Amino acid sequence: MPITDIQRSLDNLKLERDAILLYDALASIEKDERRAAAFRTIAGNERRHAEIWAVRLREAGATVPPQGPARARIRLILLLARLIGTRRVSDLVQALEGDEESAYSAQSSPEVASIAADEREHAEIWKRLGADGQSAAGAGTEPSTGTEPGAAKATGSAARAAAAVAGSGATTPSADRTPAAFAKLGAGDIARREKWHRAGQSGTMRAIIFGVSDGLVSNLSLVMGVAGAASGDPRFILLAGIAGLLAGAFSMAAGEYVSMQSQRELYERQIALERAELEAMPEEEEAELAAIYRSKGFTEEEARRTAHRLFADPKAALDTLVREELGLDPSELGSPWGASFGSFIAFAIGAIIPVLPYLFGGGTLAFGLSLGLSLLALVAVGAGVSLLTGRSMLFSAARQVLIGAAAAGVTFLVGTVIGVSVG
């Protein structure tokens, strides 16, 4: 086996072993036995995948390395799962599954095809597990014709994991996603059913991470600037830090509320106007919808017939017009109060870190602790960013530290200059 193939097999083995550690730990954390059973089944599936690569390495005469520690990204996901539950980290685990699928898509062999199919099934199971907190059966695939030992066994086991989740009420893999099943759903039903497609847009984790980052960097800069200007007087530094925390948090909350409320009112008005147009001139609106379908590739007859069928139900017609003409999801307009409160809390969490040491004293020790805690927090924020972007955790942490340190250094220098000038 060429050196490149051996290295690829080693990389694949590491991916699978990380997945085993992840799902074993998720199963032990999860309190819902049905979800835990799904995680255990997926972990077993990953063990079969790992064995495939171990066999290939042995056949090539290469040494199979012992099990090592999981990547930092895996450890961070598990820490979050222990703190906030497995449901809240579903987007992060799905991103990992996507990484595995992408890695395997660049390779071609029977065993890779088999494993890649399972990875797609794993992502599907997570989507079902996370949809509105309800468990449902996953879509199944037929066993592949993998020629490597264990390859044929691997494919399709993810469907059994989904069945374990759903319990006795599970639907069969095929019955849940057949055209007949989808034919019974409306656009809103499908949007809710497959809301994981919007995981990157919903942004709950993204908003938290960047809210914390904003509070941390801005208040660290403020505290460092005042520390440079006030010659270390802890009273001024503490006052400035608390004032910066409150001012920034309230500003973020107010801005988020106004922005979200204005957006919501705009969307509601657009929907109201569309409803009025539908009531006043339904024939014209039906023709508009048919034109939209023609632009999507429908024939003239198909577009006209589809639009006419939709307009038999005014509610379905309005929902479709809003989605097709306005590009809006009526069920996803957002909560201004929720966004405002979340922004306030996230900013405050980040902003309190540079201030904490000055609550207990001053001088060089408080200054050093403030800077040190803030740099550690910047590393944590950078690691959180890597969970969303898929970039190297080291790269994201270093970038975040450099940005925060540069901002703090500049404001400290400016504060020192101003302090000297005033003095």
Tab-separated table of C-alpha atoms in Angstrom:
chain	number	residue	atom	x	y	z
A	1	MET	CA	0.000	0.000	0.000
A	2	PRO	CA	1.440	3.433	-0.922
A	3	ILE	CA	2.472	5.747	1.903
A	4	THR	CA	-0.328	8.163	1.025
A	5	ASP	CA	-2.921	5.367	1.370
A	6	ILE	CA	-1.495	4.349	4.746
A	7	GLN	CA	-1.670	7.929	5.989
A	8	ARG	CA	-5.223	8.260	4.703
A	9	SER	CA	-6.197	5.056	6.514
A	10	LEU	CA	-4.599	6.395	9.716
A	11	ASP	CA	-6.541	9.665	9.352
A	12	ASN	CA	-9.764	7.743	8.759
A	13	LEU	CA	-9.084	5.572	11.803
A	14	LYS	CA	-8.612	8.679	13.939
A	15	LEU	CA	-11.911	10.126	12.669
A	16	GLU	CA	-13.775	6.957	13.558
A	17	ARG	CA	-12.160	6.596	16.971
A	18	ASP	CA	-13.080	10.183	17.798
A	19	ALA	CA	-16.657	9.400	16.785
A	20	ILE	CA	-16.661	6.334	19.052
A	21	LEU	CA	-15.529	8.425	22.030
A	22	LEU	CA	-18.117	11.081	21.188
A	23	TYR	CA	-21.123	8.776	20.918
A	24	ASP	CA	-20.133	6.602	23.883
A	25	ALA	CA	-19.942	9.735	26.008
A	26	LEU	CA	-23.199	11.155	24.634
A	27	ALA	CA	-24.925	7.871	25.480
A	28	SER	CA	-23.673	8.065	29.052
A	29	ILE	CA	-24.770	11.720	29.379
A	30	GLU	CA	-28.232	11.299	27.838
A	31	LYS	CA	-31.085	10.691	30.291
A	32	ASP	CA	-33.626	9.712	27.628
A	33	GLU	CA	-33.064	5.975	27.143
A	34	ARG	CA	-34.325	6.000	23.560
A	35	ARG	CA	-31.840	8.686	22.556
A	36	ALA	CA	-29.079	6.964	24.517
A	37	ALA	CA	-29.846	3.717	22.665
A	38	ALA	CA	-29.472	5.527	19.345
A	39	PHE	CA	-26.110	6.925	20.415
A	40	ARG	CA	-24.896	3.484	21.515
A	41	THR	CA	-25.944	1.971	18.210
A	42	ILE	CA	-24.140	4.680	16.251
A	43	ALA	CA	-21.066	4.163	18.430
A	44	GLY	CA	-21.172	0.466	17.511
A	45	ASN	CA	-21.431	1.445	13.889
A	46	GLU	CA	-18.348	3.644	14.249
A	47	ARG	CA	-16.479	0.739	15.844
A	48	ARG	CA	-17.100	-1.318	12.724
A	49	HIS	CA	-15.828	1.558	10.613
A	50	ALA	CA	-12.686	1.812	12.752
A	51	GLU	CA	-12.084	-1.904	12.407
A	52	ILE	CA	-12.222	-1.609	8.612
A	53	TRP	CA	-9.326	0.861	8.658
A	54	ALA	CA	-7.426	-1.144	11.256
A	55	VAL	CA	-7.694	-4.240	9.031
A	56	ARG	CA	-6.448	-2.272	6.026
A	57	LEU	CA	-3.445	-1.017	7.998
A	58	ARG	CA	-2.576	-4.526	9.217
A	59	GLU	CA	-2.870	-5.922	5.700
A	60	ALA	CA	-0.470	-3.215	4.525
A	61	GLY	CA	2.008	-4.170	7.241
A	62	ALA	CA	1.546	-0.881	9.075
A	63	THR	CA	1.267	-0.548	12.831
A	64	VAL	CA	-2.179	0.226	14.191
A	65	PRO	CA	-1.674	2.986	16.775
A	66	PRO	CA	-3.287	2.690	20.209
A	67	GLN	CA	-6.387	4.675	21.057
A	68	GLY	CA	-5.397	8.249	21.807
A	69	PRO	CA	-7.279	11.190	23.321
A	70	ALA	CA	-10.059	12.805	21.328
A	71	ARG	CA	-9.516	16.045	19.476
A	72	ALA	CA	-10.046	19.238	21.449
A	73	ARG	CA	-13.171	19.900	19.383
A	74	ILE	CA	-14.720	16.621	20.548
A	75	ARG	CA	-13.832	17.335	24.179
A	76	LEU	CA	-15.386	20.787	23.991
A	77	ILE	CA	-18.616	19.412	22.506
A	78	LEU	CA	-18.826	16.859	25.306
A	79	LEU	CA	-18.219	19.566	27.906
A	80	LEU	CA	-21.102	21.566	26.436
A	81	ALA	CA	-23.281	18.439	26.323
A	82	ARG	CA	-22.685	17.850	30.025
A	83	LEU	CA	-23.484	21.474	30.834
A	84	ILE	CA	-26.492	22.118	28.600
A	85	GLY	CA	-27.608	18.683	27.379
A	86	THR	CA	-27.171	16.645	24.216
A	87	ARG	CA	-30.057	18.337	22.427
A	88	ARG	CA	-28.318	21.706	22.542
A	89	VAL	CA	-25.172	20.415	20.835
A	90	SER	CA	-26.973	18.693	17.973
A	91	ASP	CA	-25.876	21.306	15.412
A	92	LEU	CA	-22.254	20.863	16.463
A	93	VAL	CA	-22.426	17.061	16.173
A	94	GLN	CA	-24.138	17.340	12.790
A	95	ALA	CA	-21.265	19.561	11.661
A	96	LEU	CA	-18.843	16.810	12.673
A	97	GLU	CA	-20.853	14.265	10.726
A	98	GLY	CA	-20.691	16.623	7.758
A	99	ASP	CA	-16.909	16.833	8.123
A	100	GLU	CA	-16.649	13.042	8.049
A	101	GLU	CA	-18.907	12.812	5.025
A	102	SER	CA	-16.821	15.453	3.229
A	103	ALA	CA	-13.603	13.628	4.075
A	104	TYR	CA	-14.940	10.357	2.698
A	105	SER	CA	-16.469	11.960	-0.398
A	106	ALA	CA	-12.940	12.729	-1.628
A	107	GLN	CA	-12.030	9.030	-1.463
A	108	SER	CA	-13.207	6.158	-3.622
A	109	SER	CA	-13.353	2.505	-2.604
A	110	PRO	CA	-16.131	0.038	-1.721
A	111	GLU	CA	-15.600	0.395	2.022
A	112	VAL	CA	-15.561	4.179	1.777
A	113	ALA	CA	-18.873	4.143	-0.100
A	114	SER	CA	-20.345	1.945	2.614
A	115	ILE	CA	-19.078	4.124	5.467
A	116	ALA	CA	-20.072	7.369	3.748
A	117	ALA	CA	-23.622	6.043	3.446
A	118	ASP	CA	-23.673	5.399	7.181
A	119	GLU	CA	-22.342	8.884	7.911
A	120	ARG	CA	-25.225	10.338	5.929
A	121	GLU	CA	-27.575	8.185	7.966
A	122	HIS	CA	-26.013	9.432	11.196
A	123	ALA	CA	-26.681	13.012	10.160
A	124	GLU	CA	-30.273	12.062	9.349
A	125	ILE	CA	-30.748	10.498	12.784
A	126	TRP	CA	-29.468	13.646	14.475
A	127	LYS	CA	-31.835	15.738	12.408
A	128	ARG	CA	-34.736	13.597	13.545
A	129	LEU	CA	-33.587	13.584	17.169
A	130	GLY	CA	-33.330	17.345	17.217
A	131	ALA	CA	-36.556	18.221	15.408
A	132	ASP	CA	-38.760	19.896	18.025
A	133	GLY	CA	-37.356	17.577	20.692
A	134	GLN	CA	-39.241	14.619	19.221
A	135	SER	CA	-37.769	11.258	18.318
A	136	ALA	CA	-38.568	9.759	14.984
A	137	ALA	CA	-37.283	6.972	12.835
A	138	GLY	CA	-34.425	7.708	10.478
A	139	ALA	CA	-34.341	7.070	6.819
A	140	GLY	CA	-32.800	3.773	5.901
A	141	THR	CA	-30.598	2.700	3.064
A	142	GLU	CA	-30.109	-0.660	1.512
A	143	PRO	CA	-26.950	-2.512	2.522
A	144	SER	CA	-24.059	-1.811	0.225
A	145	THR	CA	-21.972	-4.374	-1.533
A	146	GLY	CA	-18.764	-3.388	0.241
A	147	THR	CA	-16.046	-5.955	-0.218
A	148	GLU	CA	-13.945	-5.148	2.861
A	149	PRO	CA	-14.622	-7.111	6.064
A	150	GLY	CA	-17.445	-5.496	7.916
A	151	ALA	CA	-18.278	-3.070	5.133
A	152	ALA	CA	-21.611	-4.640	4.262
A	153	LYS	CA	-22.535	-4.883	7.920
A	154	ALA	CA	-21.923	-1.198	8.522
A	155	THR	CA	-24.449	0.194	6.076
A	156	GLY	CA	-28.004	0.328	7.296
A	157	SER	CA	-27.228	0.084	11.013
A	158	ALA	CA	-27.943	3.759	11.397
A	159	ALA	CA	-31.511	3.038	10.398
A	160	ARG	CA	-31.668	0.540	13.265
A	161	ALA	CA	-30.416	3.293	15.550
A	162	ALA	CA	-33.294	5.475	14.479
A	163	ALA	CA	-35.724	2.664	15.126
A	164	ALA	CA	-34.298	2.328	18.622
A	165	VAL	CA	-34.968	6.006	19.166
A	166	ALA	CA	-38.528	5.871	17.991
A	167	GLY	CA	-39.398	2.781	20.013
A	168	SER	CA	-42.565	0.907	19.257
A	169	GLY	CA	-44.097	3.937	17.606
A	170	ALA	CA	-41.411	4.225	14.974
A	171	THR	CA	-42.290	4.262	11.366
A	172	THR	CA	-40.361	2.174	8.941
A	173	PRO	CA	-37.470	3.934	7.247
A	174	SER	CA	-39.110	4.051	3.868
A	175	ALA	CA	-42.636	4.967	4.955
A	176	ASP	CA	-41.462	8.181	6.581
A	177	ARG	CA	-39.859	9.785	3.543
A	178	THR	CA	-41.718	8.409	0.540
A	179	PRO	CA	-43.300	10.800	-1.961
A	180	ALA	CA	-46.695	9.714	-0.619
A	181	ALA	CA	-45.696	10.781	2.889
A	182	PHE	CA	-44.419	14.132	1.685
A	183	ALA	CA	-47.563	14.608	-0.371
A	184	LYS	CA	-49.521	14.899	2.886
A	185	LEU	CA	-47.349	17.766	4.140
A	186	GLY	CA	-47.697	21.472	3.578
A	187	ALA	CA	-44.800	23.863	3.016
A	188	GLY	CA	-44.862	24.880	6.659
A	189	ASP	CA	-44.864	21.243	7.766
A	190	ILE	CA	-41.794	20.484	5.678
A	191	ALA	CA	-40.023	23.607	6.934
A	192	ARG	CA	-40.628	22.570	10.530
A	193	ARG	CA	-39.809	18.943	9.760
A	194	GLU	CA	-36.489	19.828	8.147
A	195	LYS	CA	-35.505	22.874	10.165
A	196	TRP	CA	-31.947	21.544	10.461
A	197	HIS	CA	-31.335	22.987	6.985
A	198	ARG	CA	-31.530	26.357	8.694
A	199	ALA	CA	-29.199	25.391	11.531
A	200	GLY	CA	-26.555	27.825	10.346
A	201	GLN	CA	-29.118	30.636	10.151
A	202	SER	CA	-30.937	30.119	13.438
A	203	GLY	CA	-27.692	31.107	15.100
A	204	THR	CA	-28.466	30.529	18.776
A	205	MET	CA	-24.951	29.308	19.494
A	206	ARG	CA	-23.501	31.859	17.078
A	207	ALA	CA	-25.305	34.737	18.815
A	208	ILE	CA	-24.094	33.579	22.235
A	209	ILE	CA	-20.477	33.200	21.168
A	210	PHE	CA	-20.273	36.509	19.355
A	211	GLY	CA	-22.189	38.305	22.090
A	212	VAL	CA	-19.666	37.063	24.651
A	213	SER	CA	-16.815	37.997	22.313
A	214	ASP	CA	-18.168	41.514	21.863
A	215	GLY	CA	-18.536	42.095	25.604
A	216	LEU	CA	-15.134	40.607	26.361
A	217	VAL	CA	-13.126	42.530	23.765
A	218	SER	CA	-14.885	45.875	24.284
A	219	ASN	CA	-14.714	45.840	28.097
A	220	LEU	CA	-11.170	44.467	28.146
A	221	SER	CA	-10.161	47.382	25.921
A	222	LEU	CA	-11.990	49.819	28.186
A	223	VAL	CA	-10.458	48.414	31.385
A	224	MET	CA	-6.959	48.404	29.883
A	225	GLY	CA	-7.374	51.954	28.616
A	226	VAL	CA	-8.496	53.270	31.995
A	227	ALA	CA	-5.777	51.237	33.749
A	228	GLY	CA	-3.199	52.981	31.577
A	229	ALA	CA	-4.657	56.416	32.224
A	230	ALA	CA	-5.493	56.029	35.922
A	231	SER	CA	-2.065	54.753	37.001
A	232	GLY	CA	-3.640	51.611	38.433
A	233	ASP	CA	-6.209	53.295	40.720
A	234	PRO	CA	-8.674	50.392	41.140
A	235	ARG	CA	-11.658	52.644	41.919
A	236	PHE	CA	-11.611	54.292	38.495
A	237	ILE	CA	-10.934	51.011	36.724
A	238	LEU	CA	-13.765	49.236	38.535
A	239	LEU	CA	-16.164	52.103	37.879
A	240	ALA	CA	-15.246	52.205	34.210
A	241	GLY	CA	-15.550	48.413	33.890
A	242	ILE	CA	-18.996	48.228	35.484
A	243	ALA	CA	-20.173	51.259	33.538
A	244	GLY	CA	-18.900	49.682	30.313
A	245	LEU	CA	-20.614	46.397	31.142
A	246	LEU	CA	-23.992	48.000	31.828
A	247	ALA	CA	-23.813	50.499	28.992
A	248	GLY	CA	-22.726	47.883	26.481
A	249	ALA	CA	-25.233	45.244	27.613
A	250	PHE	CA	-28.174	47.652	27.580
A	251	SER	CA	-27.054	49.072	24.251
A	252	MET	CA	-26.817	45.587	22.762
A	253	ALA	CA	-30.192	44.604	24.177
A	254	ALA	CA	-31.903	47.782	22.973
A	255	GLY	CA	-30.320	47.562	19.544
A	256	GLU	CA	-31.249	43.917	19.155
A	257	TYR	CA	-34.834	44.556	20.255
A	258	VAL	CA	-35.314	47.515	17.909
A	259	SER	CA	-33.681	45.656	15.025
A	260	MET	CA	-35.682	42.454	15.536
A	261	GLN	CA	-38.961	44.248	16.216
A	262	SER	CA	-38.552	46.482	13.157
A	263	GLN	CA	-37.756	43.463	11.024
A	264	ARG	CA	-40.741	41.579	12.414
A	265	GLU	CA	-43.090	44.525	11.801
A	266	LEU	CA	-41.761	44.870	8.253
A	267	TYR	CA	-42.319	41.175	7.565
A	268	GLU	CA	-45.783	41.237	9.141
A	269	ARG	CA	-46.740	44.215	6.968
A	270	GLN	CA	-45.473	42.475	3.843
A	271	ILE	CA	-47.503	39.390	4.738
A	272	ALA	CA	-50.570	41.559	5.426
A	273	LEU	CA	-50.196	43.265	2.047
A	274	GLU	CA	-49.863	39.905	0.351
A	275	ARG	CA	-53.011	38.716	2.142
A	276	ALA	CA	-54.890	41.837	0.984
A	277	GLU	CA	-53.745	41.329	-2.605
A	278	LEU	CA	-54.815	37.697	-2.471
A	279	GLU	CA	-58.291	38.691	-1.284
A	280	ALA	CA	-58.642	41.594	-3.726
A	281	MET	CA	-57.285	40.006	-6.900
A	282	PRO	CA	-56.845	36.249	-6.556
A	283	GLU	CA	-56.637	35.678	-10.322
A	284	GLU	CA	-53.635	37.994	-10.681
A	285	GLU	CA	-51.905	36.421	-7.687
A	286	GLU	CA	-52.511	32.961	-9.097
A	287	ALA	CA	-50.977	34.073	-12.389
A	288	GLU	CA	-47.963	35.473	-10.496
A	289	LEU	CA	-47.444	32.149	-8.718
A	290	ALA	CA	-47.708	30.276	-12.008
A	291	ALA	CA	-45.067	32.618	-13.459
A	292	ILE	CA	-42.780	31.836	-10.521
A	293	TYR	CA	-43.155	28.114	-11.157
A	294	ARG	CA	-42.451	28.602	-14.861
A	295	SER	CA	-39.218	30.386	-13.938
A	296	LYS	CA	-38.287	27.323	-11.871
A	297	GLY	CA	-38.560	25.021	-14.895
A	298	PHE	CA	-42.238	23.999	-14.879
A	299	THR	CA	-44.011	23.818	-18.208
A	300	GLU	CA	-46.815	26.276	-18.844
A	301	GLU	CA	-49.467	23.661	-18.132
A	302	GLU	CA	-47.726	22.305	-15.017
A	303	ALA	CA	-47.239	25.783	-13.570
A	304	ARG	CA	-50.839	26.799	-14.222
A	305	ARG	CA	-52.262	23.561	-12.830
A	306	THR	CA	-50.063	23.647	-9.694
A	307	ALA	CA	-50.906	27.259	-8.936
A	308	HIS	CA	-54.626	26.618	-9.461
A	309	ARG	CA	-54.555	23.640	-7.104
A	310	LEU	CA	-52.814	25.686	-4.412
A	311	PHE	CA	-55.305	28.515	-4.712
A	312	ALA	CA	-58.137	26.129	-3.895
A	313	ASP	CA	-57.009	26.575	-0.271
A	314	PRO	CA	-56.561	30.302	0.604
A	315	LYS	CA	-54.339	29.514	3.606
A	316	ALA	CA	-52.016	27.320	1.547
A	317	ALA	CA	-52.010	29.914	-1.221
A	318	LEU	CA	-50.964	32.709	1.159
A	319	ASP	CA	-48.272	30.561	2.764
A	320	THR	CA	-46.858	29.653	-0.655
A	321	LEU	CA	-46.962	33.236	-1.937
A	322	VAL	CA	-45.172	34.512	1.152
A	323	ARG	CA	-42.437	31.923	0.743
A	324	GLU	CA	-42.085	32.188	-3.034
A	325	GLU	CA	-42.582	35.933	-3.583
A	326	LEU	CA	-41.195	37.371	-0.369
A	327	GLY	CA	-38.732	34.658	0.589
A	328	LEU	CA	-40.131	34.575	4.148
A	329	ASP	CA	-41.039	31.769	6.513
A	330	PRO	CA	-44.151	32.963	8.393
A	331	SER	CA	-43.308	30.715	11.337
A	332	GLU	CA	-39.756	32.057	11.710
A	333	LEU	CA	-40.127	35.810	12.249
A	334	GLY	CA	-38.120	35.778	15.486
A	335	SER	CA	-38.770	36.996	19.029
A	336	PRO	CA	-37.573	40.571	19.778
A	337	TRP	CA	-37.680	40.048	23.537
A	338	GLY	CA	-35.824	36.747	23.339
A	339	ALA	CA	-33.131	38.234	21.106
A	340	SER	CA	-32.818	41.280	23.375
A	341	PHE	CA	-32.482	39.264	26.582
A	342	GLY	CA	-30.015	36.847	24.990
A	343	SER	CA	-27.823	39.691	23.744
A	344	PHE	CA	-27.837	41.355	27.176
A	345	ILE	CA	-26.786	38.175	28.982
A	346	ALA	CA	-24.142	37.176	26.421
A	347	PHE	CA	-22.536	40.622	26.412
A	348	ALA	CA	-22.595	40.825	30.221
A	349	ILE	CA	-20.912	37.424	30.579
A	350	GLY	CA	-18.035	38.521	28.376
A	351	ALA	CA	-17.782	42.007	29.859
A	352	ILE	CA	-17.621	40.890	33.505
A	353	ILE	CA	-14.436	38.853	33.029
A	354	PRO	CA	-11.926	41.774	32.828
A	355	VAL	CA	-13.647	43.455	35.802
A	356	LEU	CA	-13.678	40.485	38.204
A	357	PRO	CA	-10.182	40.949	39.700
A	358	TYR	CA	-10.894	44.612	40.485
A	359	LEU	CA	-13.841	43.611	42.647
A	360	PHE	CA	-11.329	42.241	45.166
A	361	GLY	CA	-8.375	44.602	44.917
A	362	GLY	CA	-6.079	46.572	42.655
A	363	GLY	CA	-2.487	47.035	41.699
A	364	THR	CA	-0.298	44.916	39.505
A	365	LEU	CA	-1.885	41.643	40.654
A	366	ALA	CA	-5.407	42.725	39.673
A	367	PHE	CA	-4.115	44.070	36.361
A	368	GLY	CA	-2.301	40.816	35.596
A	369	LEU	CA	-5.276	38.672	36.612
A	370	SER	CA	-7.638	40.792	34.518
A	371	LEU	CA	-5.436	40.437	31.457
A	372	GLY	CA	-4.777	36.740	32.062
A	373	LEU	CA	-8.425	35.805	32.620
A	374	SER	CA	-9.424	37.794	29.559
A	375	LEU	CA	-6.846	36.055	27.380
A	376	LEU	CA	-8.053	32.646	28.598
A	377	ALA	CA	-11.628	33.686	27.856
A	378	LEU	CA	-10.552	34.797	24.369
A	379	VAL	CA	-9.064	31.332	23.820
A	380	ALA	CA	-12.391	29.787	24.884
A	381	VAL	CA	-14.318	32.100	22.561
A	382	GLY	CA	-11.986	31.227	19.693
A	383	ALA	CA	-12.548	27.537	20.412
A	384	GLY	CA	-16.297	28.171	20.327
A	385	VAL	CA	-15.952	29.897	16.971
A	386	SER	CA	-14.115	26.852	15.608
A	387	LEU	CA	-17.126	24.698	16.494
A	388	LEU	CA	-19.237	26.784	14.149
A	389	THR	CA	-16.758	27.294	11.335
A	390	GLY	CA	-14.991	23.920	11.340
A	391	ARG	CA	-11.615	25.697	11.253
A	392	SER	CA	-8.717	24.524	13.398
A	393	MET	CA	-9.355	25.228	17.080
A	394	LEU	CA	-5.765	26.437	17.453
A	395	PHE	CA	-6.133	28.845	14.543
A	396	SER	CA	-9.463	30.250	15.775
A	397	ALA	CA	-8.191	30.642	19.352
A	398	ALA	CA	-4.970	32.339	18.217
A	399	ARG	CA	-6.885	34.700	15.941
A	400	GLN	CA	-9.288	35.652	18.725
A	401	VAL	CA	-6.429	36.253	21.185
A	402	LEU	CA	-4.533	38.400	18.676
A	403	ILE	CA	-7.602	40.537	17.978
A	404	GLY	CA	-8.415	41.006	21.657
A	405	ALA	CA	-4.801	41.615	22.647
A	406	ALA	CA	-4.326	44.152	19.859
A	407	ALA	CA	-7.439	46.079	20.910
A	408	ALA	CA	-6.397	46.010	24.576
A	409	GLY	CA	-2.815	47.015	23.753
A	410	VAL	CA	-3.878	49.987	21.662
A	411	THR	CA	-6.297	51.321	24.277
A	412	PHE	CA	-3.757	50.780	27.077
A	413	LEU	CA	-1.168	52.738	25.098
A	414	VAL	CA	-3.629	55.538	24.356
A	415	GLY	CA	-4.742	55.596	27.993
A	416	THR	CA	-1.137	55.795	29.176
A	417	VAL	CA	-0.402	58.688	26.844
A	418	ILE	CA	-3.531	60.541	27.936
A	419	GLY	CA	-2.777	59.855	31.607
A	420	VAL	CA	0.760	61.234	31.263
A	421	SER	CA	-0.500	64.292	29.380
A	422	VAL	CA	-3.182	65.055	31.950
A	423	GLY	CA	-0.789	64.442	34.825
